[in-house]
Amino acid sequence: MASKRTIEIVKATAPVLQEHGEAITKVFYTLLFEKHPELRDVFNMTHQQKGSQQKVLANAIFQYAVHIDKLEMMGPAVESIAQKHTSLSISKEAYPIVGENLLLAIKEGLGAAATDEIIDAWAEAYGDLAAIFVSREEEIYTEREQYRGGFRGTKAFVVAQKVVESSVITSFYLKRADGTPVPQFLPGQYVALTVSVPGTTHQHTRNYSMSDSSDRDYLRISVKRETGYPEGVVSNYLHDEIHEGDVLELGMPSGEFVWQTTENPSVFISGGIGVTPLLSMYKEAVAKSTKPIVFIQCALNSDVCAFADEIEALTNHRVQAAKVYSLPLSEDVLGEHYDFKGYLTEDVLESLGVAAMSDFYFCGPTPFMANTLAVLEAYGVAESQINYEFFGPQEELELV
Ligand SMILES: Cc1cc2nc3c(=O)[nH]c(=O)nc-3n(C[C@H](O)[C@H](O)[C@H](O)COP(=O)(O)OP(=O)(O)OC[C@H]3O[C@@H](n4cnc5c(N)ncnc54)[C@H](O)[C@@H]3O)c2cc1C
Ligand code: HEM
């Protein structure tokens, strides 16, 4: 626990940090990558270029400064960051490196106001926060080693099967290269995959959610080809260059966006590639829950929509599925090939008989997430029943 004086100083300087937060974290990352270029392998450099990672780190530091005297309130945030860190096999040795460069950046950000007392207070505060992460992350690493197929660090996986699911989504069925069982995971969790892409200067690490049940003898990930400009580095490499028999490096499954058994019905709402963690959860829910289940799949049209048959195959008197297309093709017939045109609305939920008292899980592109959150709030769903995951740094969802 930080000293009373440290708490006072950190809280007093928090507003300045919030104001300059993104600039400070930008300086921090510049310093970090200059001195430790090897860390480019583990950080997603696209998030750096877009500035989204700077935003979430600045926000985390500010939240910490505000809550320094009641750190128990940081619990959920710490857990989600620890899950992300452990997916990436971040080691305790990296904390002093990050701390040193963060302090240099804070010093620069505070300018003339950065007295020795302030910098020392932040050094103590960082040390305390780092200790919380190191301890939780060590616990997670140790727990995971005990899992069936568990390990620490990364292992080689061979692509046992590659399946095209739609014009933009391809699945990779992965098995341990040494023949040992694949690691246990909770439906909804993701792995970190590291690849060397020819023509680029460092390795690239990306998270991919498991898209199939947890009781298979493979892990299935399903990757959307990012065709924007510039083209997505890893997704295009996987689609074009990785074939059956090739070997990929993976960390242990991580994440806390997982399906929970409760007394409520479960509703899964996916946008585009956000279908992956939800499909895994849906399969688990169908197998284990006795409550109603609804899967609402939102996509542009039948050309890009993946897994509709897998979802449909599990429907019965208790489990229903619906498709919402925002840009149907001329051959996509409403009522035959898809159920609703446009975006998710309260009317869609109402016509499917969705109870507001359900547990909702959603995932997809950020605008889809913001719309879904707004729709659920308008539908009267309690915050405690809303669960979602970002396929990138965890931004605030601004309501549309
Ligand atoms: C928890 C989690 C689970 C995930 N699960 C899945 C999953 O199941 N399936 C899946 O397909 N993806 C998933 N993702 C996303 C995945 O990790 C990658 O982000 C995705 O595959 C894109 O990586 P890439 O290397 O192909 O693209 P990148 O090269 O990282 O580019 C991503 C996008 O940013 C754009 N871009 C690149 N550079 C810039 C720049 N300088 N300025 C502006 N825009 C730029 C690109 O055009 C592209 O559209 C998940 C992410 C997380 C965090
Ligand atoms: C107390 C110190 C730290 C804090 C407060 C912190 C905070 C964060 C936060 C808020 C995120 C974003 C999580 C998300 O959006 O899902 C994150 C991600 C990450 N952190 Fe940390 N972190 C700390 C230490 C470290 C260390 C020591 C490393 C090791 C080099 C590290 C490496 C990463 C990486 C690689 C990511 C993912 C980045 C990306 O996706 O671009 N962090 N961290």
JSON list of C-alpha atoms and ligand atoms in Angstrom, two decimals, residues 39 42-44 47 53 56-57 60 81 84-85 88 90 94-95 98 126 129-130 133 393-394, ligand 2:
[
{"chain": "A", "resi": 39, "resn": "LEU", "atom": "CA", "xyz": [8.83, -5.50, -27.86]},
{"chain": "A", "resi": 42, "resn": "VAL", "atom": "CA", "xyz": [4.36, -8.51, -28.89]},
{"chain": "A", "resi": 43, "resn": "PHE", "atom": "CA", "xyz": [2.61, -5.12, -29.12]},
{"chain": "A", "resi": 44, "resn": "ASN", "atom": "CA", "xyz": [0.14, -4.73, -31.97]},
{"chain": "A", "resi": 47, "resn": "HIS", "atom": "CA", "xyz": [-3.00, -0.27, -32.55]},
{"chain": "A", "resi": 53, "resn": "GLN", "atom": "CA", "xyz": [-3.49, 1.57, -27.48]},
{"chain": "A", "resi": 56, "resn": "VAL", "atom": "CA", "xyz": [-6.48, 2.68, -23.28]},
{"chain": "A", "resi": 57, "resn": "LEU", "atom": "CA", "xyz": [-3.15, 2.80, -21.45]},
{"chain": "A", "resi": 60, "resn": "ALA", "atom": "CA", "xyz": [-5.85, 2.78, -17.24]},
{"chain": "A", "resi": 81, "resn": "ILE", "atom": "CA", "xyz": [-5.71, -6.47, -18.49]},
{"chain": "A", "resi": 84, "resn": "LYS", "atom": "CA", "xyz": [-4.67, -9.78, -22.10]},
{"chain": "A", "resi": 85, "resn": "HIS", "atom": "CA", "xyz": [-1.11, -9.73, -20.72]},
{"chain": "A", "resi": 88, "resn": "LEU", "atom": "CA", "xyz": [0.74, -12.52, -24.69]},
{"chain": "A", "resi": 90, "resn": "ILE", "atom": "CA", "xyz": [4.16, -10.93, -20.66]},
{"chain": "A", "resi": 94, "resn": "ALA", "atom": "CA", "xyz": [9.15, -6.58, -18.42]},
{"chain": "A", "resi": 95, "resn": "TYR", "atom": "CA", "xyz": [7.53, -4.50, -15.65]},
{"chain": "A", "resi": 98, "resn": "VAL", "atom": "CA", "xyz": [7.84, -0.41, -18.78]},
{"chain": "A", "resi": 126, "resn": "TYR", "atom": "CA", "xyz": [3.78, 2.22, -10.40]},
{"chain": "A", "resi": 129, "resn": "LEU", "atom": "CA", "xyz": [0.40, -1.44, -9.46]},
{"chain": "A", "resi": 130, "resn": "ALA", "atom": "CA", "xyz": [3.04, -3.58, -11.17]},
{"chain": "A", "resi": 133, "resn": "PHE", "atom": "CA", "xyz": [-0.36, -7.37, -12.04]},
{"chain": "A", "resi": 393, "resn": "PRO", "atom": "CA", "xyz": [-8.06, -2.28, -27.33]},
{"chain": "A", "resi": 394, "resn": "GLN", "atom": "CA", "xyz": [-11.01, -1.90, -24.95]},
{"chain": "B", "resi": 2, "resn": "HEM", "atom": "C1", "xyz": [1.31, -1.54, -14.42]},
{"chain": "B", "resi": 2, "resn": "HEM", "atom": "C2", "xyz": [1.66, -1.63, -15.68]},
{"chain": "B", "resi": 2, "resn": "HEM", "atom": "C3", "xyz": [0.75, -1.84, -16.85]},
{"chain": "B", "resi": 2, "resn": "HEM", "atom": "C4", "xyz": [-0.50, -1.34, -17.10]},
{"chain": "B", "resi": 2, "resn": "HEM", "atom": "C5", "xyz": [-1.33, -0.40, -16.25]},
{"chain": "B", "resi": 2, "resn": "HEM", "atom": "C6", "xyz": [-0.91, -1.87, -18.39]},
{"chain": "B", "resi": 2, "resn": "HEM", "atom": "C7", "xyz": [-2.13, -1.60, -18.99]},
{"chain": "B", "resi": 2, "resn": "HEM", "atom": "C8", "xyz": [-2.57, -2.16, -20.17]},
{"chain": "B", "resi": 2, "resn": "HEM", "atom": "C9", "xyz": [-3.86, -1.94, -20.77]},
{"chain": "B", "resi": 2, "resn": "HEM", "atom": "C10", "xyz": [-4.94, -1.03, -20.20]},
{"chain": "B", "resi": 2, "resn": "HEM", "atom": "C11", "xyz": [-3.92, -2.67, -21.91]},
{"chain": "B", "resi": 2, "resn": "HEM", "atom": "C12", "xyz": [-5.10, -2.75, -22.88]},
{"chain": "B", "resi": 2, "resn": "HEM", "atom": "C13", "xyz": [-5.94, -3.96, -22.55]},
{"chain": "B", "resi": 2, "resn": "HEM", "atom": "C14", "xyz": [-7.09, -4.15, -23.53]},
{"chain": "B", "resi": 2, "resn": "HEM", "atom": "O1", "xyz": [-7.55, -3.19, -24.14]},
{"chain": "B", "resi": 2, "resn": "HEM", "atom": "O2", "xyz": [-7.54, -5.29, -23.68]},
{"chain": "B", "resi": 2, "resn": "HEM", "atom": "C15", "xyz": [-2.66, -3.36, -22.04]},
{"chain": "B", "resi": 2, "resn": "HEM", "atom": "C16", "xyz": [-2.34, -4.17, -23.10]},
{"chain": "B", "resi": 2, "resn": "HEM", "atom": "C17", "xyz": [-1.07, -4.60, -23.33]},
{"chain": "B", "resi": 2, "resn": "HEM", "atom": "N1", "xyz": [0.00, -4.53, -22.48]},
{"chain": "B", "resi": 2, "resn": "HEM", "atom": "FE1", "xyz": [0.03, -3.66, -20.66]},
{"chain": "B", "resi": 2, "resn": "HEM", "atom": "N2", "xyz": [0.08, -2.67, -18.89]},
{"chain": "B", "resi": 2, "resn": "HEM", "atom": "C18", "xyz": [1.11, -2.67, -17.99]},
{"chain": "B", "resi": 2, "resn": "HEM", "atom": "C19", "xyz": [2.30, -3.37, -18.11]},
{"chain": "B", "resi": 2, "resn": "HEM", "atom": "C20", "xyz": [2.70, -4.01, -19.26]},
{"chain": "B", "resi": 2, "resn": "HEM", "atom": "C21", "xyz": [4.00, -4.63, -19.44]},
{"chain": "B", "resi": 2, "resn": "HEM", "atom": "C22", "xyz": [5.10, -4.70, -18.38]},
{"chain": "B", "resi": 2, "resn": "HEM", "atom": "C23", "xyz": [4.02, -5.12, -20.70]},
{"chain": "B", "resi": 2, "resn": "HEM", "atom": "C24", "xyz": [5.19, -5.83, -21.35]},
{"chain": "B", "resi": 2, "resn": "HEM", "atom": "C25", "xyz": [5.89, -5.39, -22.32]},
{"chain": "B", "resi": 2, "resn": "HEM", "atom": "C26", "xyz": [2.73, -4.84, -21.32]},
{"chain": "B", "resi": 2, "resn": "HEM", "atom": "C27", "xyz": [2.36, -5.20, -22.59]},
{"chain": "B", "resi": 2, "resn": "HEM", "atom": "C28", "xyz": [1.08, -5.07, -23.10]},
{"chain": "B", "resi": 2, "resn": "HEM", "atom": "C29", "xyz": [0.70, -5.52, -24.43]},
{"chain": "B", "resi": 2, "resn": "HEM", "atom": "C30", "xyz": [1.62, -6.16, -25.46]},
{"chain": "B", "resi": 2, "resn": "HEM", "atom": "C31", "xyz": [-0.66, -5.22, -24.58]},
{"chain": "B", "resi": 2, "resn": "HEM", "atom": "C32", "xyz": [-1.54, -5.46, -25.82]},
{"chain": "B", "resi": 2, "resn": "HEM", "atom": "C33", "xyz": [-1.31, -4.27, -26.72]},
{"chain": "B", "resi": 2, "resn": "HEM", "atom": "C34", "xyz": [-2.07, -4.27, -28.02]},
{"chain": "B", "resi": 2, "resn": "HEM", "atom": "O3", "xyz": [-3.03, -5.02, -28.24]},
{"chain": "B", "resi": 2, "resn": "HEM", "atom": "O4", "xyz": [-1.67, -3.44, -28.85]},
{"chain": "B", "resi": 2, "resn": "HEM", "atom": "N3", "xyz": [1.97, -4.17, -20.41]},
{"chain": "B", "resi": 2, "resn": "HEM", "atom": "N4", "xyz": [-1.86, -3.05, -20.97]}
]
